[in-house]
Amino acid sequence: VAALTKEKNTEEKELELYQKLEFFKVEAEKWLLKAAEQGNEKAQYNLGNLYKDSGKDSEAKKWYLKSAEQGNEKAKMKLEKMK
């Protein structure tokens, strides 16, 4: 019984952590998007990373390009890798 309770508590904690992570991703996207749309090249690059990690390659490419156009070397390298 104790092992089952411990397992359930672990599953509940994992679910809670996952939900918190998803919340933070949504918040990060919201704030990065605001800054990126205002021309912040670091936000554009980081937004590209967020989209790339989420499997949204076309969106990632869009923001890497905007950042690269402002001279961000890391964004230029990411674009090269995506070709």
mmCIF file with all atom_site columns, N, CA, C and O in Angstrom, residues 1 3 5 7 10 15 20 23-25 33-34 38-39 42-43 47 49 56 58-59 64 70-71 73 81-82:
data_model
loop_
_atom_site.group_PDB
_atom_site.id
_atom_site.type_symbol
_atom_site.label_atom_id
_atom_site.label_alt_id
_atom_site.label_comp_id
_atom_site.label_asym_id
_atom_site.label_entity_id
_atom_site.label_seq_id
_atom_site.pdbx_PDB_ins_code
_atom_site.Cartn_x
_atom_site.Cartn_y
_atom_site.Cartn_z
_atom_site.occupancy
_atom_site.B_iso_or_equiv
_atom_site.pdbx_formal_charge
_atom_site.auth_seq_id
_atom_site.auth_comp_id
_atom_site.auth_asym_id
_atom_site.auth_atom_id
_atom_site.pdbx_PDB_model_num
ATOM 1   N N  . VAL A 1 1  ? 0.835  -1.196 0.000   1.00 0.00 ? 1  VAL A N  1
ATOM 2   C CA . VAL A 1 1  ? 0.000  0.000  0.000   1.00 0.00 ? 1  VAL A CA 1
ATOM 3   C C  . VAL A 1 1  ? 0.880  1.260  0.000   1.00 0.00 ? 1  VAL A C  1
ATOM 4   O O  . VAL A 1 1  ? 0.616  2.206  -0.719  1.00 0.00 ? 1  VAL A O  1
ATOM 5   N N  . ALA A 1 3  ? 3.870  1.585  -1.132  1.00 0.00 ? 3  ALA A N  1
ATOM 6   C CA . ALA A 1 3  ? 4.529  1.727  -2.434  1.00 0.00 ? 3  ALA A CA 1
ATOM 7   C C  . ALA A 1 3  ? 3.568  2.336  -3.455  1.00 0.00 ? 3  ALA A C  1
ATOM 8   O O  . ALA A 1 3  ? 3.969  3.165  -4.271  1.00 0.00 ? 3  ALA A O  1
ATOM 9   N N  . THR A 1 5  ? 1.008  4.303  -2.790  1.00 0.00 ? 5  THR A N  1
ATOM 10  C CA . THR A 1 5  ? 0.804  5.701  -2.406  1.00 0.00 ? 5  THR A CA 1
ATOM 11  C C  . THR A 1 5  ? 1.987  6.550  -2.858  1.00 0.00 ? 5  THR A C  1
ATOM 12  O O  . THR A 1 5  ? 1.800  7.645  -3.389  1.00 0.00 ? 5  THR A O  1
ATOM 13  N N  . GLU A 1 7  ? 3.996  5.877  -5.342  1.00 0.00 ? 7  GLU A N  1
ATOM 14  C CA . GLU A 1 7  ? 3.951  5.937  -6.798  1.00 0.00 ? 7  GLU A CA 1
ATOM 15  C C  . GLU A 1 7  ? 2.933  6.974  -7.258  1.00 0.00 ? 7  GLU A C  1
ATOM 16  O O  . GLU A 1 7  ? 3.186  7.746  -8.178  1.00 0.00 ? 7  GLU A O  1
ATOM 17  N N  . THR A 1 10 ? 4.253  10.423 -6.689  1.00 0.00 ? 10 THR A N  1
ATOM 18  C CA . THR A 1 10 ? 5.253  10.732 -7.701  1.00 0.00 ? 10 THR A CA 1
ATOM 19  C C  . THR A 1 10 ? 4.572  11.129 -9.006  1.00 0.00 ? 10 THR A C  1
ATOM 20  O O  . THR A 1 10 ? 4.957  12.108 -9.639  1.00 0.00 ? 10 THR A O  1
ATOM 21  N N  . LEU A 1 15 ? 2.969  15.300 -12.902 1.00 0.00 ? 15 LEU A N  1
ATOM 22  C CA . LEU A 1 15 ? 1.916  16.007 -13.624 1.00 0.00 ? 15 LEU A CA 1
ATOM 23  C C  . LEU A 1 15 ? 1.936  17.491 -13.267 1.00 0.00 ? 15 LEU A C  1
ATOM 24  O O  . LEU A 1 15 ? 1.838  18.353 -14.145 1.00 0.00 ? 15 LEU A O  1
ATOM 25  N N  . LYS A 1 20 ? 3.213  23.075 -14.803 1.00 0.00 ? 20 LYS A N  1
ATOM 26  C CA . LYS A 1 20 ? 3.949  24.315 -14.547 1.00 0.00 ? 20 LYS A CA 1
ATOM 27  C C  . LYS A 1 20 ? 4.862  24.646 -15.724 1.00 0.00 ? 20 LYS A C  1
ATOM 28  O O  . LYS A 1 20 ? 4.961  25.804 -16.131 1.00 0.00 ? 20 LYS A O  1
ATOM 29  N N  . PHE A 1 23 ? 2.848  26.055 -18.513 1.00 0.00 ? 23 PHE A N  1
ATOM 30  C CA . PHE A 1 23 ? 2.455  27.427 -18.186 1.00 0.00 ? 23 PHE A CA 1
ATOM 31  C C  . PHE A 1 23 ? 3.607  28.386 -18.474 1.00 0.00 ? 23 PHE A C  1
ATOM 32  O O  . PHE A 1 23 ? 3.430  29.442 -19.084 1.00 0.00 ? 23 PHE A O  1
ATOM 33  N N  . PHE A 1 24 ? 4.817  28.015 -18.039 1.00 0.00 ? 24 PHE A N  1
ATOM 34  C CA . PHE A 1 24 ? 5.974  28.884 -18.251 1.00 0.00 ? 24 PHE A CA 1
ATOM 35  C C  . PHE A 1 24 ? 6.311  29.025 -19.726 1.00 0.00 ? 24 PHE A C  1
ATOM 36  O O  . PHE A 1 24 ? 6.741  30.094 -20.171 1.00 0.00 ? 24 PHE A O  1
ATOM 37  N N  . LYS A 1 25 ? 6.109  27.964 -20.503 1.00 0.00 ? 25 LYS A N  1
ATOM 38  C CA . LYS A 1 25 ? 6.349  28.054 -21.950 1.00 0.00 ? 25 LYS A CA 1
ATOM 39  C C  . LYS A 1 25 ? 5.397  29.061 -22.588 1.00 0.00 ? 25 LYS A C  1
ATOM 40  O O  . LYS A 1 25 ? 5.805  29.860 -23.425 1.00 0.00 ? 25 LYS A O  1
ATOM 41  N N  . LEU A 1 33 ? 7.382  37.168 -27.672 1.00 0.00 ? 33 LEU A N  1
ATOM 42  C CA . LEU A 1 33 ? 6.712  37.657 -28.873 1.00 0.00 ? 33 LEU A CA 1
ATOM 43  C C  . LEU A 1 33 ? 6.545  39.173 -28.823 1.00 0.00 ? 33 LEU A C  1
ATOM 44  O O  . LEU A 1 33 ? 6.795  39.866 -29.812 1.00 0.00 ? 33 LEU A O  1
ATOM 45  N N  . LYS A 1 34 ? 6.160  39.687 -27.665 1.00 0.00 ? 34 LYS A N  1
ATOM 46  C CA . LYS A 1 34 ? 6.011  41.142 -27.532 1.00 0.00 ? 34 LYS A CA 1
ATOM 47  C C  . LYS A 1 34 ? 7.331  41.849 -27.821 1.00 0.00 ? 34 LYS A C  1
ATOM 48  O O  . LYS A 1 34 ? 7.376  42.836 -28.550 1.00 0.00 ? 34 LYS A O  1
ATOM 49  N N  . GLN A 1 38 ? 8.758  44.069 -31.354 1.00 0.00 ? 38 GLN A N  1
ATOM 50  C CA . GLN A 1 38 ? 9.286  45.431 -31.222 1.00 0.00 ? 38 GLN A CA 1
ATOM 51  C C  . GLN A 1 38 ? 10.714 45.534 -31.753 1.00 0.00 ? 38 GLN A C  1
ATOM 52  O O  . GLN A 1 38 ? 11.349 46.571 -31.656 1.00 0.00 ? 38 GLN A O  1
ATOM 53  N N  . GLY A 1 39 ? 11.232 44.429 -32.298 1.00 0.00 ? 39 GLY A N  1
ATOM 54  C CA . GLY A 1 39 ? 12.534 44.457 -32.938 1.00 0.00 ? 39 GLY A CA 1
ATOM 55  C C  . GLY A 1 39 ? 13.707 44.019 -32.083 1.00 0.00 ? 39 GLY A C  1
ATOM 56  O O  . GLY A 1 39 ? 14.852 44.155 -32.497 1.00 0.00 ? 39 GLY A O  1
ATOM 57  N N  . LYS A 1 42 ? 17.543 39.735 -29.635 1.00 0.00 ? 42 LYS A N  1
ATOM 58  C CA . LYS A 1 42 ? 17.740 38.616 -28.714 1.00 0.00 ? 42 LYS A CA 1
ATOM 59  C C  . LYS A 1 42 ? 16.427 37.889 -28.464 1.00 0.00 ? 42 LYS A C  1
ATOM 60  O O  . LYS A 1 42 ? 16.382 36.660 -28.403 1.00 0.00 ? 42 LYS A O  1
ATOM 61  N N  . ALA A 1 43 ? 15.353 38.645 -28.332 1.00 0.00 ? 43 ALA A N  1
ATOM 62  C CA . ALA A 1 43 ? 14.037 38.034 -28.164 1.00 0.00 ? 43 ALA A CA 1
ATOM 63  C C  . ALA A 1 43 ? 13.651 37.263 -29.425 1.00 0.00 ? 43 ALA A C  1
ATOM 64  O O  . ALA A 1 43 ? 13.070 36.171 -29.344 1.00 0.00 ? 43 ALA A O  1
ATOM 65  N N  . LEU A 1 47 ? 12.903 33.418 -29.303 1.00 0.00 ? 47 LEU A N  1
ATOM 66  C CA . LEU A 1 47 ? 11.604 32.962 -29.777 1.00 0.00 ? 47 LEU A CA 1
ATOM 67  C C  . LEU A 1 47 ? 11.799 31.886 -30.847 1.00 0.00 ? 47 LEU A C  1
ATOM 68  O O  . LEU A 1 47 ? 11.080 30.884 -30.877 1.00 0.00 ? 47 LEU A O  1
ATOM 69  N N  . ASN A 1 49 ? 14.280 29.837 -30.945 1.00 0.00 ? 49 ASN A N  1
ATOM 70  C CA . ASN A 1 49 ? 14.640 28.626 -30.191 1.00 0.00 ? 49 ASN A CA 1
ATOM 71  C C  . ASN A 1 49 ? 13.408 27.950 -29.594 1.00 0.00 ? 49 ASN A C  1
ATOM 72  O O  . ASN A 1 49 ? 13.268 26.722 -29.649 1.00 0.00 ? 49 ASN A O  1
ATOM 73  N N  . LYS A 1 56 ? 8.054  23.726 -34.369 1.00 0.00 ? 56 LYS A N  1
ATOM 74  C CA . LYS A 1 56 ? 7.443  24.692 -35.288 1.00 0.00 ? 56 LYS A CA 1
ATOM 75  C C  . LYS A 1 56 ? 8.546  25.353 -36.106 1.00 0.00 ? 56 LYS A C  1
ATOM 76  O O  . LYS A 1 56 ? 8.884  26.527 -35.930 1.00 0.00 ? 56 LYS A O  1
ATOM 77  N N  . SER A 1 58 ? 8.899  26.370 -39.234 1.00 0.00 ? 58 SER A N  1
ATOM 78  C CA . SER A 1 58 ? 8.672  27.537 -40.091 1.00 0.00 ? 58 SER A CA 1
ATOM 79  C C  . SER A 1 58 ? 8.617  28.818 -39.265 1.00 0.00 ? 58 SER A C  1
ATOM 80  O O  . SER A 1 58 ? 9.133  29.857 -39.689 1.00 0.00 ? 58 SER A O  1
ATOM 81  N N  . GLU A 1 59 ? 8.012  28.748 -38.088 1.00 0.00 ? 59 GLU A N  1
ATOM 82  C CA . GLU A 1 59 ? 7.985  29.909 -37.192 1.00 0.00 ? 59 GLU A CA 1
ATOM 83  C C  . GLU A 1 59 ? 9.385  30.205 -36.670 1.00 0.00 ? 59 GLU A C  1
ATOM 84  O O  . GLU A 1 59 ? 9.785  31.365 -36.558 1.00 0.00 ? 59 GLU A O  1
ATOM 85  N N  . TYR A 1 64 ? 14.408 33.496 -36.522 1.00 0.00 ? 64 TYR A N  1
ATOM 86  C CA . TYR A 1 64 ? 15.858 33.462 -36.698 1.00 0.00 ? 64 TYR A CA 1
ATOM 87  C C  . TYR A 1 64 ? 16.277 34.445 -37.798 1.00 0.00 ? 64 TYR A C  1
ATOM 88  O O  . TYR A 1 64 ? 17.281 35.141 -37.676 1.00 0.00 ? 64 TYR A O  1
ATOM 89  N N  . GLN A 1 70 ? 19.536 41.452 -38.147 1.00 0.00 ? 70 GLN A N  1
ATOM 90  C CA . GLN A 1 70 ? 20.055 42.495 -37.255 1.00 0.00 ? 70 GLN A CA 1
ATOM 91  C C  . GLN A 1 70 ? 21.474 42.168 -36.780 1.00 0.00 ? 70 GLN A C  1
ATOM 92  O O  . GLN A 1 70 ? 22.004 42.819 -35.897 1.00 0.00 ? 70 GLN A O  1
ATOM 93  N N  . GLY A 1 71 ? 22.050 41.121 -37.370 1.00 0.00 ? 71 GLY A N  1
ATOM 94  C CA . GLY A 1 71 ? 23.442 40.798 -37.082 1.00 0.00 ? 71 GLY A CA 1
ATOM 95  C C  . GLY A 1 71 ? 23.676 39.703 -36.053 1.00 0.00 ? 71 GLY A C  1
ATOM 96  O O  . GLY A 1 71 ? 24.817 39.451 -35.677 1.00 0.00 ? 71 GLY A O  1
ATOM 97  N N  . GLU A 1 73 ? 24.732 36.511 -34.895 1.00 0.00 ? 73 GLU A N  1
ATOM 98  C CA . GLU A 1 73 ? 25.508 35.422 -35.492 1.00 0.00 ? 73 GLU A CA 1
ATOM 99  C C  . GLU A 1 73 ? 24.942 34.047 -35.149 1.00 0.00 ? 73 GLU A C  1
ATOM 100 O O  . GLU A 1 73 ? 24.968 33.131 -35.978 1.00 0.00 ? 73 GLU A O  1
ATOM 101 N N  . LYS A 1 81 ? 21.938 25.709 -40.359 1.00 0.00 ? 81 LYS A N  1
ATOM 102 C CA . LYS A 1 81 ? 21.654 24.315 -39.980 1.00 0.00 ? 81 LYS A CA 1
ATOM 103 C C  . LYS A 1 81 ? 20.276 23.863 -40.459 1.00 0.00 ? 81 LYS A C  1
ATOM 104 O O  . LYS A 1 81 ? 20.066 22.677 -40.671 1.00 0.00 ? 81 LYS A O  1
ATOM 105 N N  . MET A 1 82 ? 19.365 24.808 -40.646 1.00 0.00 ? 82 MET A N  1
ATOM 106 C CA . MET A 1 82 ? 18.004 24.462 -41.044 1.00 0.00 ? 82 MET A CA 1
ATOM 107 C C  . MET A 1 82 ? 17.853 24.294 -42.556 1.00 0.00 ? 82 MET A C  1
ATOM 108 O O  . MET A 1 82 ? 16.820 23.864 -43.024 1.00 0.00 ? 82 MET A O  1
#
